[in-house]
Short mmCIF file of C-alpha atoms and ligand atoms in Angstrom, two decimals:
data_model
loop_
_atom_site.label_atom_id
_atom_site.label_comp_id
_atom_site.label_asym_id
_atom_site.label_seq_id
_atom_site.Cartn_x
_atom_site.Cartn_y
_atom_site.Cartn_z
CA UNK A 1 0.04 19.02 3.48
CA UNK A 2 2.52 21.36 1.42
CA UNK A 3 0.49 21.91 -0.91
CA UNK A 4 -2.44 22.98 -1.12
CA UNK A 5 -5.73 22.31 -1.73
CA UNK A 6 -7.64 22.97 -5.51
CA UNK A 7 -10.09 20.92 -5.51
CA UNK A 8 -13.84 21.85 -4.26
CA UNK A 9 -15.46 19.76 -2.10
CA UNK A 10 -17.89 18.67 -5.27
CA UNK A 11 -14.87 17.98 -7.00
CA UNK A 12 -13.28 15.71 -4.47
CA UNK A 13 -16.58 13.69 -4.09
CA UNK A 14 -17.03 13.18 -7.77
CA UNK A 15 -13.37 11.99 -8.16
CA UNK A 16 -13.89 9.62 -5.24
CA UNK A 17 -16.96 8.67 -6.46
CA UNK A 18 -14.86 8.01 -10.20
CA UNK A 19 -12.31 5.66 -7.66
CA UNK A 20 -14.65 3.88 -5.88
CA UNK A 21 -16.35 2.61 -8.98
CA UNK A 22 -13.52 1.62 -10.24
CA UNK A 23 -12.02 -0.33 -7.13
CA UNK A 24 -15.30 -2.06 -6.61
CA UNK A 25 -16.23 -2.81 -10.38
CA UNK A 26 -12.56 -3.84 -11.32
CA UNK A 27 -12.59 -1.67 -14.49
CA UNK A 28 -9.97 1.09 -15.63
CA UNK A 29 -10.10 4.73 -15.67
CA UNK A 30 -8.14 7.73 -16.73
CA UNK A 31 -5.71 9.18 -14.17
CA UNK A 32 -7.66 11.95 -12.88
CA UNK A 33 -4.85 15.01 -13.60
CA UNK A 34 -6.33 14.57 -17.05
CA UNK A 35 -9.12 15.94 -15.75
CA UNK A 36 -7.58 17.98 -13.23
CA UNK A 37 -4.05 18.84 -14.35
CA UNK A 38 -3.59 21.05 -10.99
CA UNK A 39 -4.82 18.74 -8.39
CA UNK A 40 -1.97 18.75 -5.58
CA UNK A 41 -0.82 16.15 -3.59
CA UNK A 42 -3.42 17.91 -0.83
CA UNK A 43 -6.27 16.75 -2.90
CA UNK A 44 -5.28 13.38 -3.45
CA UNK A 45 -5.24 12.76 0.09
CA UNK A 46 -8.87 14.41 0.40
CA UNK A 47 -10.07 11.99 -2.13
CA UNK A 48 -8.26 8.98 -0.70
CA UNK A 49 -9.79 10.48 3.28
CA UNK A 50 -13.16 10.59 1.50
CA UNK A 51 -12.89 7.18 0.05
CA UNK A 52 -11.64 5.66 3.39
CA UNK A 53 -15.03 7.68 5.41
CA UNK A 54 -17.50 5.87 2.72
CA UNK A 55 -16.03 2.30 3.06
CA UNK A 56 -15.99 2.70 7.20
CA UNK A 57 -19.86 3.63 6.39
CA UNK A 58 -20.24 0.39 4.55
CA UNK A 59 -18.84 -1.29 7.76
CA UNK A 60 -15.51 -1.77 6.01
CA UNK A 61 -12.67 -2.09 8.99
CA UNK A 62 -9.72 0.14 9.28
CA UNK A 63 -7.17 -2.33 10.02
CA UNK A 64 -3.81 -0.28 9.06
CA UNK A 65 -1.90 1.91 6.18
CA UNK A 66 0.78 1.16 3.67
CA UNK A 67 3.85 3.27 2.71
CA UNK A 68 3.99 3.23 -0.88
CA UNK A 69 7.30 4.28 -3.79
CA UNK A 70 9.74 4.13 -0.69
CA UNK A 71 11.89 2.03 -2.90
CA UNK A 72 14.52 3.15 -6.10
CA UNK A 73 13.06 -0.09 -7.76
CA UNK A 74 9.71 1.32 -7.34
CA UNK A 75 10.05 4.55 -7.64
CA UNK A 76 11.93 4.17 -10.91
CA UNK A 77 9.31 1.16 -11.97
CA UNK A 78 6.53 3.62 -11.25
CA UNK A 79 8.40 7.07 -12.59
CA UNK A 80 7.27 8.89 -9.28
CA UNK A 81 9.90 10.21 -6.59
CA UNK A 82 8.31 10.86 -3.86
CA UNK A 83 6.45 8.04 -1.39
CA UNK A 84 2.89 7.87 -0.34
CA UNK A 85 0.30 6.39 1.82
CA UNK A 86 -2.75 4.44 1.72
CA UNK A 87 -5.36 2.89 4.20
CA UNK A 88 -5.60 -0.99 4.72
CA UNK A 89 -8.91 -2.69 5.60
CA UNK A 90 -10.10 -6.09 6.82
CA UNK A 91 -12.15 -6.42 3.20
CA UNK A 92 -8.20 -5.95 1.35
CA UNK A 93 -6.72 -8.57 3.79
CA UNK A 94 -6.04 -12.09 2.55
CA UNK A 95 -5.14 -15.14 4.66
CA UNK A 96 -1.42 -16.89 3.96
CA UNK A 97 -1.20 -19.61 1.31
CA UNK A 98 -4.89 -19.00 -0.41
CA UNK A 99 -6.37 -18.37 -3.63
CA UNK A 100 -6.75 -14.68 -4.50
CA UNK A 101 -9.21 -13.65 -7.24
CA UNK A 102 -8.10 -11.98 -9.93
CA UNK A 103 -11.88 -11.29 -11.74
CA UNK A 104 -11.87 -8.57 -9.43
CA UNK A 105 -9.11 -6.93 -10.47
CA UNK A 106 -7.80 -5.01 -12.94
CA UNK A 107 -4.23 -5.60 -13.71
CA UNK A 108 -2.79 -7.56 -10.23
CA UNK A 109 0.94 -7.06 -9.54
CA UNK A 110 2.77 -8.80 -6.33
CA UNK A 111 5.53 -7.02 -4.42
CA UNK A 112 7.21 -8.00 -0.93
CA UNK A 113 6.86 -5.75 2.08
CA UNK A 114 8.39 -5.83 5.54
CA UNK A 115 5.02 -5.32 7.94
CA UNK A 116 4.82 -3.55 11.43
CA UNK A 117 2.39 -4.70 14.17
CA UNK A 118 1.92 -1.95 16.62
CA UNK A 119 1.72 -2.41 20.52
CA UNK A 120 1.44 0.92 20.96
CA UNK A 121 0.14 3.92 19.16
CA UNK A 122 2.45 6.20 16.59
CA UNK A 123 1.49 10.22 16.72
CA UNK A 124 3.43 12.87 14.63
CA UNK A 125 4.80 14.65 13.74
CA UNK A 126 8.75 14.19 14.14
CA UNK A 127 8.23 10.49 14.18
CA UNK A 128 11.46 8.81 14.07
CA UNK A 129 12.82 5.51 13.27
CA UNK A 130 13.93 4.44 17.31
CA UNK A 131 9.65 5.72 17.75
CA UNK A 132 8.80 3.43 15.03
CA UNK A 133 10.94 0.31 16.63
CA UNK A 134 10.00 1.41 20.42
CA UNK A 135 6.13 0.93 19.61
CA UNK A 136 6.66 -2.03 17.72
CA UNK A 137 5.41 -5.59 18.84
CA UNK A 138 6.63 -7.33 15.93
CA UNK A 139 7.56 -7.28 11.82
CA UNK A 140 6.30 -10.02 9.88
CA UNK A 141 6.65 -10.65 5.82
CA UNK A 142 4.05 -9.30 3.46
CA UNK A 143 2.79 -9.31 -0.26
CA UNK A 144 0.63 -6.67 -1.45
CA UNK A 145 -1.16 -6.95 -4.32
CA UNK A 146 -1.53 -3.85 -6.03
CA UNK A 147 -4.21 -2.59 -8.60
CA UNK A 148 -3.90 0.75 -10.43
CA UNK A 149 -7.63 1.65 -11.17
CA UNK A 150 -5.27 3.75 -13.93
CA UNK A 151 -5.07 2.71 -17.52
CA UNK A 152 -1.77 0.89 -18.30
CA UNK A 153 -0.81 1.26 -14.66
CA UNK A 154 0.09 4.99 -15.44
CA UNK A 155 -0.24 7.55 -13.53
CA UNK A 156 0.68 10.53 -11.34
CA UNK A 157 1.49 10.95 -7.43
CA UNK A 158 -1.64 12.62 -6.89
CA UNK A 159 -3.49 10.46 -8.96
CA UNK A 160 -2.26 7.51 -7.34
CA UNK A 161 -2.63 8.98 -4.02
CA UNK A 162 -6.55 9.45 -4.93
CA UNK A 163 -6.42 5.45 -5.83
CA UNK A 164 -5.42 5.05 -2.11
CA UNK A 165 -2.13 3.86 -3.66
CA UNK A 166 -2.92 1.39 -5.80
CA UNK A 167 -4.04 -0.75 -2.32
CA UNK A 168 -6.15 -3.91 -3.43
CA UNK A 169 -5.24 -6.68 -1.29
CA UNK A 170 -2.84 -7.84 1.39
CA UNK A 171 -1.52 -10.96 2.71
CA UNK A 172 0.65 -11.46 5.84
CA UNK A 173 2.62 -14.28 6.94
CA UNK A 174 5.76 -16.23 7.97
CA UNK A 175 7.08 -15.77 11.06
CA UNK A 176 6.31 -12.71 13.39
CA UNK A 177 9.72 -11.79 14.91
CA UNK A 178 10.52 -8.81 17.48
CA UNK A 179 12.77 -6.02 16.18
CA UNK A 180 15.64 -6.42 18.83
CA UNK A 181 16.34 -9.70 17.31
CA UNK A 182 17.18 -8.16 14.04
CA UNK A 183 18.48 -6.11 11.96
CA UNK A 184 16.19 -5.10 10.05
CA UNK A 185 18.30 -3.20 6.92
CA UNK A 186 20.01 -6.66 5.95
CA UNK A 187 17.28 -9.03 5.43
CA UNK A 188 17.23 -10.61 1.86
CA UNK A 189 14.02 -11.67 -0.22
CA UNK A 190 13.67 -13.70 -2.98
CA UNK A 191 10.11 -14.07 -4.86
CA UNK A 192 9.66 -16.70 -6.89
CA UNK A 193 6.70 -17.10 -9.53
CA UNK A 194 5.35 -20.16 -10.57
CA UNK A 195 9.14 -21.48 -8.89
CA UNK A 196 11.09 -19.01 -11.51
CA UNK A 197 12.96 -16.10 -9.56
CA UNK A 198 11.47 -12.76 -10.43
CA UNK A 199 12.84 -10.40 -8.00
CA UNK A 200 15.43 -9.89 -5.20
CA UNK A 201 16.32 -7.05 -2.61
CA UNK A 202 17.40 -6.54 0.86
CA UNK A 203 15.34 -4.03 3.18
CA UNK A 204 17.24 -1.43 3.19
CA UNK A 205 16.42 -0.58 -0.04
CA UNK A 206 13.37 0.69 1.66
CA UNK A 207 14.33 4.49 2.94
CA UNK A 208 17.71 2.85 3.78
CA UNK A 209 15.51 1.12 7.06
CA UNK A 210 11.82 -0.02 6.44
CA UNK A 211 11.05 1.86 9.89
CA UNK A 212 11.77 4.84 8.16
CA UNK A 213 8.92 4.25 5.95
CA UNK A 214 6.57 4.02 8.80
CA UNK A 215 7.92 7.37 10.84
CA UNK A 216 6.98 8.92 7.07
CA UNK A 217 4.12 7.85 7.35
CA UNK A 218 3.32 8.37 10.57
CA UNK A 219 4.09 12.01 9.69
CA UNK A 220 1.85 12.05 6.80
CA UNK A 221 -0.44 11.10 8.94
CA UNK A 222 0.04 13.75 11.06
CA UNK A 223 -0.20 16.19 8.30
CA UNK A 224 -4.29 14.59 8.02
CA UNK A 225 -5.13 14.73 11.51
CA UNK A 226 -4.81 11.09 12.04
CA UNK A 227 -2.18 8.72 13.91
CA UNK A 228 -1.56 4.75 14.32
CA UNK A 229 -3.72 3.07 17.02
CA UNK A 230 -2.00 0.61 18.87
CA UNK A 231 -2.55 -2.95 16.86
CA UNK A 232 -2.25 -0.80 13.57
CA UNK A 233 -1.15 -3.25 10.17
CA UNK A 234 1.40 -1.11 8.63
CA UNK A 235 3.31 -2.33 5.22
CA UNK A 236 6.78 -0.36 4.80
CA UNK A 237 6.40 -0.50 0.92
CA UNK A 238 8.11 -3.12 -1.98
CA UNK A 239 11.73 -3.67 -1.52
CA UNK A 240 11.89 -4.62 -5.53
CA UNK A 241 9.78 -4.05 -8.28
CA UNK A 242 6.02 -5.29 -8.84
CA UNK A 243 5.68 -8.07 -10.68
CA UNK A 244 2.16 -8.37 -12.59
CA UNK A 245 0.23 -11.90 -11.91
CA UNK A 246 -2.64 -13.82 -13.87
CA UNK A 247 -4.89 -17.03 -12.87
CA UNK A 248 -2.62 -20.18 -12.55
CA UNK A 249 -0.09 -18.29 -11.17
CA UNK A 250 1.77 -19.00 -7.65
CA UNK A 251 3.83 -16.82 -5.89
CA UNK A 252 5.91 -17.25 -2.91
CA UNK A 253 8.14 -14.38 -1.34
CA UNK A 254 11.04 -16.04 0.85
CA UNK A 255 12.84 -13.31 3.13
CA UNK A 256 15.88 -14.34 5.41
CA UNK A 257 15.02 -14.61 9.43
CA UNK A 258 11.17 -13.75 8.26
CA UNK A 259 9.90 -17.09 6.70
CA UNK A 260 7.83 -17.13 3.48
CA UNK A 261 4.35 -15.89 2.08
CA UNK A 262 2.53 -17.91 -0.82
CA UNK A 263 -0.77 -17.53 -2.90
CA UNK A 264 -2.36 -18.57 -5.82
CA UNK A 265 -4.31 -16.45 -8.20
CA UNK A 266 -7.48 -17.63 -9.82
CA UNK A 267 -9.79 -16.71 -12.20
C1 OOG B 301 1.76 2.57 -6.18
C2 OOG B 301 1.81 1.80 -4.89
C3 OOG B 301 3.22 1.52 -4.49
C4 OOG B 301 4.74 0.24 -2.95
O1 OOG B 301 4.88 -0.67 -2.13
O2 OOG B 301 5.69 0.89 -3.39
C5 OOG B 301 3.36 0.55 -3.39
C6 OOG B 301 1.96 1.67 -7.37
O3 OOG B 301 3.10 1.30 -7.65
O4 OOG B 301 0.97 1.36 -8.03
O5 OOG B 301 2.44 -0.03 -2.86
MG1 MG B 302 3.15 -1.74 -1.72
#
């Protein structure tokens, strides 16, 4: 990382500690720069790294990562300019067209995501975009469903980097289609809630290619001593802005050549 480092290893333990309570309680917190106005992007990673070692020794699955503010919408939505990372597990995934609990959550909001399903593995750094689409078995359409652990869904980037980017769940679905066979900077989605429009975008709006978003964070990656197994889940980051949900509600994202990817929230 860039920056560097400020937090002690105490520190970065009791902030993880703060996160994970949070995530698994469903309650808010305070970002933690209130705490710890110089934490650096550095030490959000180390708390996110910290969370991610305790949940693999709960038996949690590291199934892949999400890029995260690689969008204007987003990035304007969110008042943060740079992008980030987070890790995905097989506790966060969802399967296409169920109901998602929302008593578990804090303050739900949907966004659609191009995804990446790796056939081979991604090591940076100087990842590029042709890396990203030569180790790529196939994209498919995604909704993540975010879930600040931050009052008022406010924060900071290292803050939300510490939340492991607001990560709560994931659902995948449509059609899996190989790269060659598009192109993947043109392709329009729509997302409808409860059949009312709320938000439309084309990919590109993601880095200008959503493989971009995966050679950053590949390189990210890189920067924590850690790369993409082959078979790696990787969501490129919402093309448009998040839209908040609440039981009763359905949502379906419709993107062109990809299909569509519906849930229902409950209580
Ligand atoms: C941070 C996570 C952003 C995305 O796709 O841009 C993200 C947030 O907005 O809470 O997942
Ligand atoms: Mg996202």
């Amino acid at each position: 990382m860039s920056a560097q480092l400020t937090l002690s290893r105490e520190d970065i333990v009791r902030l993880c500690e703060r996160v994970e309570g949070a995530q698994t309680h469903a309650y808010s917190i305070r970002k933690l720069t209130d705490e710890y106005p110089q934490m650096s992007i550095a030490d959000g990673y180390a708390v996110q790294l910290e969370l991610l070692r305790r949940f693999k020794a709960k038996g949690h699955r590291l199934v892949g990562w999400k890029a995260g503010l690689t969008s204007r919408a987003k990035m304007r939505q969110m008042g943060v300019n740079v992008p980030s990372i987070g890790f995905l597990t097989d506790r966060m995934a969802r399967p296409e067209n169920s109901q998602i609990k929302t008593s578990d959550l804090v303050h739900p909001r949907v966004e659609c995501e191009v995804a990446f399903v790796l056939k081979e593995e991604l090591e940076g750094p100087n990842c590029t975009v042709a890396d990203v689409l030569a180790a790529t078995d196939y994209v498919l359409p995604a909704v993540e469903i975010i879930d600040s652990r931050f009052s008022g869904f406010k924060f900071d980037l290292p803050s939300v980097i510490a939340d492991n980017g607001s990560s709560a769940r994931f659902v995948g679905g449509g059609r899996a289609r190989k790269v060659d066979d598009l192109d993947l900077r043109t392709l329009g989605v729509v997302m409808e809630k409860n059949g009312e429009i709320v938000g439309m975008g084309a990919s590109a709006a993601v880095l200008g290619h959503p493989a971009e978003a995966v050679a950053m964070l590949v390189n990210i990656l890189s920067e924590l001593g850690e790369r993409l197994p082959a078979g790696s889940f990787v969501m490129s980051g919402g093309i448009t802005e998040a839209v908040a949900v609440k039981p009763g509600d359905s949502v379906i994202a419709r993107f062109q050549e990809l299909g569509s990817v519906s849930m229902r929230f409950i209580e």
